[in-house]
Amino acid sequence: MTDVTITQLPAAPIHAVEIWSNPADVARRFEAVKGFALPAMGRGAGTDQFSLIRFEPTVWLVDGDVAQLGDILGDDGAVTAIGGGLVRFRLTGTDWRALLMEGGVFNAEDPAFGPGCSAATVIDHVNVRLYVRSFYVCDAYVPLSFSAALLHFWQEAATTLAA
């Protein structure tokens, strides 16, 4: 039997944070206010109120509360609401990695892709952002326009994992 559950999470405030100048200054301000460093490329971090996930060299995805981020960025960046264009799925269980390998081009089975890691990849021709929350939980951020099709693809693929 396959041990993976696919859950569509409720809508949430999701934003893109971009830093276009003075990244070292922004990083210092961020750490002073938030108490932890901006995540490095391919990593994420956060609190109970928000997750900050880095998928691009100068762009982080924020899932949750963005209070204070505009002040931290000042004129060195921007916070842009993008939540209406994304659907969040939570993949749980011991087989979430195998599920992501179906139709994917990213090696989700690599043990180095563990808690706190993030990746931007393509699955079944859909751009997907992944964030590993624990050994048994991975969140996937999927464009709204492709979310129903990708969910169907995953549901079908999950039935064949145990075969």
XYZ file of C-alpha atoms in Angstrom:
163
model
C 0.000 0.000 0.000
C 1.245 3.481 -0.873
C 1.927 5.792 2.054
C 1.294 9.240 0.616
C -1.546 11.630 1.247
C -2.145 14.650 -0.981
C -4.000 17.491 0.732
C -4.931 20.806 -0.819
C -4.256 23.393 1.874
C -6.604 26.344 2.389
C -5.834 29.613 0.674
C -3.244 31.650 2.544
C -1.382 34.912 2.106
C 1.545 34.141 -0.185
C 3.963 36.830 -1.294
C 7.156 37.169 -3.287
C 9.945 39.112 -1.608
C 12.530 40.537 -3.958
C 15.783 42.214 -2.981
C 17.341 44.280 -5.757
C 19.899 46.414 -3.919
C 22.021 46.342 -0.764
C 21.399 42.641 -0.003
C 23.898 42.585 2.882
C 22.134 45.515 4.564
C 18.723 43.909 4.060
C 20.037 40.620 5.474
C 21.331 42.392 8.601
C 18.048 44.243 9.099
C 16.063 41.048 8.566
C 18.069 39.065 11.110
C 17.905 41.893 13.649
C 14.089 42.063 13.401
C 13.177 38.407 12.757
C 15.889 36.674 14.790
C 17.194 34.387 12.037
C 19.070 34.799 8.769
C 17.499 35.045 5.335
C 17.519 31.482 3.971
C 20.246 30.609 1.495
C 19.489 29.451 -2.047
C 17.570 26.174 -1.978
C 16.616 26.547 1.682
C 13.733 27.804 3.777
C 13.197 28.885 7.355
C 10.471 30.433 9.404
C 8.358 30.697 12.483
C 4.833 29.647 13.404
C 3.580 32.768 11.575
C 5.405 32.424 8.257
C 7.820 30.483 6.087
C 10.428 32.229 3.966
C 11.540 29.971 1.110
C 14.306 30.850 -1.336
C 13.852 29.534 -4.873
C 15.752 32.147 -6.873
C 18.923 34.157 -6.237
C 17.088 37.351 -5.234
C 13.531 36.084 -4.619
C 11.942 34.391 -1.602
C 8.402 33.060 -1.330
C 6.666 33.990 1.922
C 3.872 31.735 3.107
C 2.067 33.588 5.907
C 2.443 36.890 7.726
C 4.522 39.526 5.915
C 4.220 42.167 8.642
C 7.465 44.128 9.005
C 8.971 42.851 5.740
C 8.192 46.052 3.847
C 9.940 48.084 6.555
C 12.911 45.706 6.554
C 13.282 45.966 2.769
C 12.846 49.730 2.609
C 13.852 50.954 -0.849
C 16.025 47.865 -1.429
C 13.233 45.503 -2.465
C 9.538 44.784 -2.572
C 6.834 42.513 -1.205
C 4.274 41.443 -3.825
C 1.095 39.460 -3.161
C 0.986 36.374 -5.407
C -1.283 34.076 -3.372
C -4.201 34.236 -5.786
C -2.089 32.549 -8.446
C -0.868 29.597 -6.376
C -2.377 26.528 -4.783
C -0.617 24.818 -1.881
C -0.566 21.039 -1.620
C 0.817 19.108 1.335
C 2.282 15.702 0.548
C 2.608 13.511 3.649
C 3.793 10.001 4.346
C 6.851 7.914 3.572
C 6.238 7.882 -0.217
C 5.982 11.616 -1.001
C 9.438 11.460 -2.595
C 8.460 8.624 -4.925
C 5.320 10.526 -5.917
C 7.374 13.581 -6.901
C 9.566 11.382 -9.104
C 6.511 10.495 -11.233
C 6.620 12.882 -14.178
C 9.339 14.941 -12.503
C 12.826 16.012 -13.524
C 14.182 16.657 -10.016
C 15.701 13.911 -7.847
C 13.359 14.185 -4.875
C 14.678 10.855 -3.589
C 18.123 12.327 -2.861
C 18.516 12.144 0.940
C 20.227 15.554 0.843
C 16.824 17.021 -0.116
C 15.699 17.017 3.495
C 13.919 19.231 5.998
C 14.443 22.925 5.270
C 15.334 22.359 1.600
C 13.501 23.953 -1.305
C 13.534 23.392 -5.048
C 11.966 24.827 -8.175
C 11.229 22.083 -10.681
C 8.849 20.791 -13.335
C 6.422 17.925 -12.731
C 4.191 16.696 -15.549
C 5.014 19.896 -17.501
C 3.984 22.143 -14.561
C 6.301 24.552 -12.728
C 6.275 23.498 -9.072
C 8.006 24.934 -6.008
C 8.781 22.402 -3.263
C 9.563 22.959 0.402
C 10.456 20.040 2.666
C 8.933 20.652 6.105
C 10.005 17.327 7.660
C 11.090 13.861 6.613
C 7.417 12.987 6.085
C 6.000 16.316 4.842
C 6.645 18.325 1.677
C 4.643 21.344 0.539
C 4.178 21.991 -3.181
C 3.246 25.412 -4.569
C 1.492 24.969 -7.909
C 0.090 27.544 -10.365
C -3.679 27.770 -9.903
C -4.297 27.223 -13.610
C -2.603 23.790 -13.499
C -3.499 22.723 -9.960
C -6.530 20.532 -10.760
C -4.670 18.686 -13.508
C -1.576 18.132 -11.367
C -3.686 16.943 -8.429
C -5.388 14.427 -10.736
C -1.983 13.316 -12.074
C -0.676 12.796 -8.517
C -3.798 10.934 -7.430
C -3.470 8.570 -10.371
C 0.282 8.151 -9.876
C -0.157 7.401 -6.168
C -2.207 4.335 -7.038
C 0.691 2.861 -9.024
C 3.494 3.482 -6.520
C 2.842 0.267 -4.610
C 2.564 -1.810 -7.805
